[in-house]
CSV table of C-alpha atoms in Angstrom, one decimal:
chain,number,residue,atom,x,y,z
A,1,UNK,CA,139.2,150.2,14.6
A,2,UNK,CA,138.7,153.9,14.3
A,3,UNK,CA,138.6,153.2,10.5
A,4,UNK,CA,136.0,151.1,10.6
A,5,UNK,CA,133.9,153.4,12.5
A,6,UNK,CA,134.7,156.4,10.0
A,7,UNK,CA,133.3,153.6,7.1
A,8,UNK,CA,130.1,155.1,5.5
A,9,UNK,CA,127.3,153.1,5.5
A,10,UNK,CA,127.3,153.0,1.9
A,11,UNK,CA,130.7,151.5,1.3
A,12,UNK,CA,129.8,148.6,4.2
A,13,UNK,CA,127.1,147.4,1.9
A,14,UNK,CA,129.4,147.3,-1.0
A,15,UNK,CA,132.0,145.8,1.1
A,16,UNK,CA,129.3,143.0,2.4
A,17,UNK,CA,128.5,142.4,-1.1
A,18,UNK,CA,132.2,141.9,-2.2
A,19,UNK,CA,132.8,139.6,0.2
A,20,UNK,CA,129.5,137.6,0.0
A,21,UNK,CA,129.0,134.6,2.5
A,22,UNK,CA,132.3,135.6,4.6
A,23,UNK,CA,129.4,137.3,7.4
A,24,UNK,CA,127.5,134.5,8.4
A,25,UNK,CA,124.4,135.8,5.7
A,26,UNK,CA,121.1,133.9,5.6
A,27,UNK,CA,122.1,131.3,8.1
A,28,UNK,CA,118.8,131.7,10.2
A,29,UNK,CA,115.9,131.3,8.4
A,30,UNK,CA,114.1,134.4,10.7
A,31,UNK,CA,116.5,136.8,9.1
A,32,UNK,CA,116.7,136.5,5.7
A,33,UNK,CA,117.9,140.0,5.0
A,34,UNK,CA,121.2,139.7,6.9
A,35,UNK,CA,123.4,141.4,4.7
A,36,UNK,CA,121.1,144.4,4.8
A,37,UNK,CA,120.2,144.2,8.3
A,38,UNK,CA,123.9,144.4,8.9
A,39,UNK,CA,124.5,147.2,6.5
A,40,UNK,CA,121.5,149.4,8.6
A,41,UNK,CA,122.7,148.4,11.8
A,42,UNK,CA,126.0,149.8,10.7
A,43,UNK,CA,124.4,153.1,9.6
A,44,UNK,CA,122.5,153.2,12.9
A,45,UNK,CA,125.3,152.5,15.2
A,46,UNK,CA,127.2,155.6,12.5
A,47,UNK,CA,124.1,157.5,13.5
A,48,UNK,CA,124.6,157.0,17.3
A,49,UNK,CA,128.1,157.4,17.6
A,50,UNK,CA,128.4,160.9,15.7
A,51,UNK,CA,125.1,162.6,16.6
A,52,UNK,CA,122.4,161.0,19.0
A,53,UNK,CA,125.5,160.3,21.8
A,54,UNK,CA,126.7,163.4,21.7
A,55,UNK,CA,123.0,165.1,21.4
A,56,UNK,CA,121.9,163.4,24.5
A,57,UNK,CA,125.3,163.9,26.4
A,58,UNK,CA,125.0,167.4,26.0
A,59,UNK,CA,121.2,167.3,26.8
A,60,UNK,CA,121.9,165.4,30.1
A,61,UNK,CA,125.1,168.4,31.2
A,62,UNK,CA,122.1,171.4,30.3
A,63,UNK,CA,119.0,169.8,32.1
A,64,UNK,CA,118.2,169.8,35.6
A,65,UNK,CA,117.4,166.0,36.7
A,66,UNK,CA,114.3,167.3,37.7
A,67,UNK,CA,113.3,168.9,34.7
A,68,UNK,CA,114.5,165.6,32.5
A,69,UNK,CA,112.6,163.9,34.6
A,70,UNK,CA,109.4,166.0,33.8
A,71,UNK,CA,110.0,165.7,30.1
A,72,UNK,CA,109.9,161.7,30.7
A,73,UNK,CA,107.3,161.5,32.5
A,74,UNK,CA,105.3,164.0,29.8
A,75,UNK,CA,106.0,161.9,27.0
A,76,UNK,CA,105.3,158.7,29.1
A,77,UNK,CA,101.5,160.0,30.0
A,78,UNK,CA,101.2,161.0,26.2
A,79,UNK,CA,102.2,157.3,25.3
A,80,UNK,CA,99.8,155.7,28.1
A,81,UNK,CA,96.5,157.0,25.3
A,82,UNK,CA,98.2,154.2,23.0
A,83,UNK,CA,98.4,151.6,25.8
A,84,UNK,CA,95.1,152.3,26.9
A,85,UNK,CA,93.8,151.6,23.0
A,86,UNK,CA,96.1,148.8,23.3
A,87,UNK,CA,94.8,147.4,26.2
A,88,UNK,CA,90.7,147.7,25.1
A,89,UNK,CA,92.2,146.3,21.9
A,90,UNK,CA,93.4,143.1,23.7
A,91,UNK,CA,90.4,142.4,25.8
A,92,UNK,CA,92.1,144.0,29.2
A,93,UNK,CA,89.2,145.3,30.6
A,94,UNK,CA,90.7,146.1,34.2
A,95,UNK,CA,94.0,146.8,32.4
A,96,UNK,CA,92.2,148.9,30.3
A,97,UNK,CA,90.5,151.0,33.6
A,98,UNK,CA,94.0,151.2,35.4
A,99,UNK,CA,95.6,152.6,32.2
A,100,UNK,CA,92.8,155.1,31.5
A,101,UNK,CA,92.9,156.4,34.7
A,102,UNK,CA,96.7,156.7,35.2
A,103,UNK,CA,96.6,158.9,32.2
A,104,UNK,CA,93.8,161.1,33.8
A,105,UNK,CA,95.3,161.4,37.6
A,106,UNK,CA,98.7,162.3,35.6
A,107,UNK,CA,97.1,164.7,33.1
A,108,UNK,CA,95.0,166.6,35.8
A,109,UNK,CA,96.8,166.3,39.2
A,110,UNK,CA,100.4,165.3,37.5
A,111,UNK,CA,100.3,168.8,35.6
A,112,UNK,CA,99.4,167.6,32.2
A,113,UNK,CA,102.1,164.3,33.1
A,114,UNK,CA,105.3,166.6,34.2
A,115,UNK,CA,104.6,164.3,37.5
A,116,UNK,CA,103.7,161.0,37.8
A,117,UNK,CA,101.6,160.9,40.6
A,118,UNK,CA,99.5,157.8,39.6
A,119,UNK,CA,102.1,155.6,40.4
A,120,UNK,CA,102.5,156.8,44.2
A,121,UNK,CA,98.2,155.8,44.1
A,122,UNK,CA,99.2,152.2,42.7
A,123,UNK,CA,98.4,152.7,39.4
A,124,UNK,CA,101.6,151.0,37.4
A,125,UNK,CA,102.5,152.2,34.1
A,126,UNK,CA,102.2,149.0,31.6
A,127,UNK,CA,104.6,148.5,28.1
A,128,UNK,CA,101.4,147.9,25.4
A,129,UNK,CA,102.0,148.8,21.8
A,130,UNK,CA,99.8,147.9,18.3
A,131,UNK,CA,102.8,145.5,17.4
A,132,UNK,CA,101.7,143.6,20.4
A,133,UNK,CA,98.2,143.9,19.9
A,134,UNK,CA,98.8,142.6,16.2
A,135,UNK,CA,100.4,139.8,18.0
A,136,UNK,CA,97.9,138.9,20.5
A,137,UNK,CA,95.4,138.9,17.2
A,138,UNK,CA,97.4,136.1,15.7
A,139,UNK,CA,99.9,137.9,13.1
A,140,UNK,CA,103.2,136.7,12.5
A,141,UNK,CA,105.8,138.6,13.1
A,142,UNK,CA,107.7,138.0,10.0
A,143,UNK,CA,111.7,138.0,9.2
A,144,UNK,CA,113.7,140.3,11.2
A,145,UNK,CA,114.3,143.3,9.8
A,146,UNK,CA,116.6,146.5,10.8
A,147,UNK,CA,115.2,149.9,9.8
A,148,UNK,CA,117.4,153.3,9.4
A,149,UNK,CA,117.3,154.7,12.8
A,150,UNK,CA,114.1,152.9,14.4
A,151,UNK,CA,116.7,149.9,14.5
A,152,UNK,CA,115.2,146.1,15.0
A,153,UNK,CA,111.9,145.7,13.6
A,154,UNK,CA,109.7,143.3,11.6
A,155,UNK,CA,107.1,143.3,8.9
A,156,UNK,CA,104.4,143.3,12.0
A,157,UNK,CA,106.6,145.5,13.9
A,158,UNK,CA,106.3,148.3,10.9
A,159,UNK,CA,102.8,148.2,11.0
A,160,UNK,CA,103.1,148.6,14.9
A,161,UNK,CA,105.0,152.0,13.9
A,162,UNK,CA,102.1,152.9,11.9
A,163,UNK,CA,99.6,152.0,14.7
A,164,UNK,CA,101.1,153.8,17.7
A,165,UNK,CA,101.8,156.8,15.5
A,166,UNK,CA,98.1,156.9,14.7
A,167,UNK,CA,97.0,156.7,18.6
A,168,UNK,CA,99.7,159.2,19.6
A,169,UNK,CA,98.1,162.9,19.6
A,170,UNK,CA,101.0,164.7,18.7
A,171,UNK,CA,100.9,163.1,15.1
A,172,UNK,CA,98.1,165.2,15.0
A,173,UNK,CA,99.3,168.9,15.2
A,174,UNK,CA,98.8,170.6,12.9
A,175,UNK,CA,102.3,172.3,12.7
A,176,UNK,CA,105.3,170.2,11.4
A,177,UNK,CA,107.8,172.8,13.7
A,178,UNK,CA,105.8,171.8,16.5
A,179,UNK,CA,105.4,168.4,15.3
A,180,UNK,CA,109.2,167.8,15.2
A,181,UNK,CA,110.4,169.7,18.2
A,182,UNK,CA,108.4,167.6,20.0
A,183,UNK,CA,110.1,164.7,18.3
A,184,UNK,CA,113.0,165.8,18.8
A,185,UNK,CA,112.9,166.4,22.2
A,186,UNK,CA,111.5,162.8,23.1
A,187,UNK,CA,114.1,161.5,20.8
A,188,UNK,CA,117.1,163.5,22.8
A,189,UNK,CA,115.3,162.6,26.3
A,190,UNK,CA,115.2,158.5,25.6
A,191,UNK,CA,118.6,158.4,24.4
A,192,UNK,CA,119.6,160.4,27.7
A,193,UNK,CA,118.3,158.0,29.4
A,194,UNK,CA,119.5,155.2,28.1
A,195,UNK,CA,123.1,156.2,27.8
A,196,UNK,CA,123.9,154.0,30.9
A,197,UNK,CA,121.7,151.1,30.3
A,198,UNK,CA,122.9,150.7,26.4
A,199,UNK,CA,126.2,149.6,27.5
A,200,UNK,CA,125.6,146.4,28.4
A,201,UNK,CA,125.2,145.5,24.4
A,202,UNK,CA,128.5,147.0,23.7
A,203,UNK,CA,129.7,145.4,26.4
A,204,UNK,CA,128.3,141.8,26.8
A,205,UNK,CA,128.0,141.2,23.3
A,206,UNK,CA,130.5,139.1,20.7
A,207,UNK,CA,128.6,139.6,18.1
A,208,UNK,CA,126.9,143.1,18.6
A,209,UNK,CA,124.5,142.6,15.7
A,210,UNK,CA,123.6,138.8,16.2
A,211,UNK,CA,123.0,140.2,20.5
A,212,UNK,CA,120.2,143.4,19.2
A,213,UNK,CA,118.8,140.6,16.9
A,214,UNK,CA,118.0,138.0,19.8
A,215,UNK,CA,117.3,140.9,22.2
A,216,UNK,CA,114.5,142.2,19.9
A,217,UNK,CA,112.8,138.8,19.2
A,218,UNK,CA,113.1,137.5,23.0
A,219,UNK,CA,111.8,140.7,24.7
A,220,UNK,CA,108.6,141.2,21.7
A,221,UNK,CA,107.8,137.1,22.7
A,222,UNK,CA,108.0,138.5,26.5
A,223,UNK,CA,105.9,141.4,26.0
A,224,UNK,CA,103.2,140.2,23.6
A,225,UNK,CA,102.6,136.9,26.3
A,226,UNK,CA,102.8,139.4,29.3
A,227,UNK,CA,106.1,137.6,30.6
A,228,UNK,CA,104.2,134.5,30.9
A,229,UNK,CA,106.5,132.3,28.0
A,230,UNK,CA,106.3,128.9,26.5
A,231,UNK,CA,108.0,126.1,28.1
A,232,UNK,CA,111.1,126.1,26.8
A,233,UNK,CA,111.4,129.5,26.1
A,234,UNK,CA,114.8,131.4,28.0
A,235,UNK,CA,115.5,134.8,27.6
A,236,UNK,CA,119.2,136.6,27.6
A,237,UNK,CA,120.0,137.5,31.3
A,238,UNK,CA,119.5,141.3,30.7
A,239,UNK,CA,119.1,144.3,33.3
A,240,UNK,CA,116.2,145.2,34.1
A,241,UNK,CA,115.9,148.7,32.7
A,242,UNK,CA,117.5,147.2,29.2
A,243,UNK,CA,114.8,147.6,26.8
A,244,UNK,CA,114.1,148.1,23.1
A,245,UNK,CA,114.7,152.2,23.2
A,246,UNK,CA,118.1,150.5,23.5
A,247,UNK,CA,118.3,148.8,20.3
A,248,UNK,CA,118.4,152.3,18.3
A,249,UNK,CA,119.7,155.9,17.9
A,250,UNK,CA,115.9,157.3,17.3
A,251,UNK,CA,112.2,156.3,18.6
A,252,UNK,CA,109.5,157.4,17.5
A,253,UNK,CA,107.2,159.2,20.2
């Protein structure tokens, strides 16, 4: 076991490729790229293991809860500009309202978002991103696709990446030291946070790479139709706090 993990990323594609169809490889017709897929989510779950875990472990033992808890809710207001484009974007006009002025009562009264005192006024914080916008518009999402370190993705889900990155104010400093700390830092606080919650894939899943996969698909079908599916349509009995800032070592903010 401890061999495997110690396998570079590398080597498990040329191992995949050696042995061909023994991994289950182009099976579903939504993922295409399985032996690739595979391969990242190999380099990923590398990536995790040796520097992200222990990155956010030790953030977590230095950081006052109440201070992590600031540097959560920061980034969250910063993030509520792009669900507020999101929203206009979708036609949620009161959604739109509520979101614009959760991310004014937190900016102002919140301490530029180190508290989140919109939600104690009723103001929920909603989950909107361009990938769900794109989706709303009619675009396919695509094959399934795993990306170094932003994990499960798609073709539409890429050019979600692109979208939020645009509507997110930091990608427009105009210092890259600034630029990545601030990266950095959201990327350390989210895995932090998710250190508990991201058990339940290691856990509950047989097939680790076949659970992310349906995961991904099942919660971007929930999302994009604002939990209100298709008959028919069942999703994996998941915790409520398990979301897609699970699924990989790094997010972007």
């Amino acid at each position: 076991m401890q061999q495997k993990k110690l396998m570079t990323p590398l080597g498990f594609l040329v191992l995949l490729s050696t042995l061909g169809g023994c991994a289950t490889v182009a099976n579903d017709p939504k993922d295409p790229y399985e032996e690739w897929n595979r391969g990242v989510q190999s380099f990923n779950d590398n990536l995790d293991d040796y520097a992200m875990k222990p990155v956010a472990k030790g953030y977590r033992w230095i950081t006052p809860s109440f201070v992590d808890q600031g540097v959560t809710n920061f980034f969250g207001n910063i993030r509520d500009i792009g669900v507020t484009i999101n929203d206009l974007l979708q036609c949620k006009i009161e959604q739109t309202g509520m979101d614009g002025s959760r991310f004014l009562v937190n900016s102002i009264a919140g301490i530029g978002g180190l508290v989140d005192v919109a939600s104690l006024i009723d103001l929920p914080k909603h989950n909107e991103d361009f990938d769900q916008t794109m989706g709303v518009w009619g675009v396919p999402m695509g094959p399934y696709l795993v990306l170094p370190f932003f994990g499960p993705s798609s073709p539409r889900g890429v050019g979600g990446l692109v979208g939020d990155a645009a509507m997110n104010p930091i990608s427009y400093i105009d210092s890259g030291i600034i630029t990545g700390s601030l990266f950095a830092l959201n990327a350390a606080d989210l895995r932090a946070d998710n250190l508990d919650t991201e058990k339940i894939a290691s856990e509950a899943a047989v097939d680790r790479y076949a659970f992310f996969k349906s995961a991904y698909f099942q919660q971007r079908e929930y999302l994009i139709h604002d939990g209100n599916l298709p008959e028919g349509v069942d999703l994996l009995d998941l915790d409520e706090d398990f979301n897609e800032d699970n699924l990989a070592p790094v997010k972007p903010y």
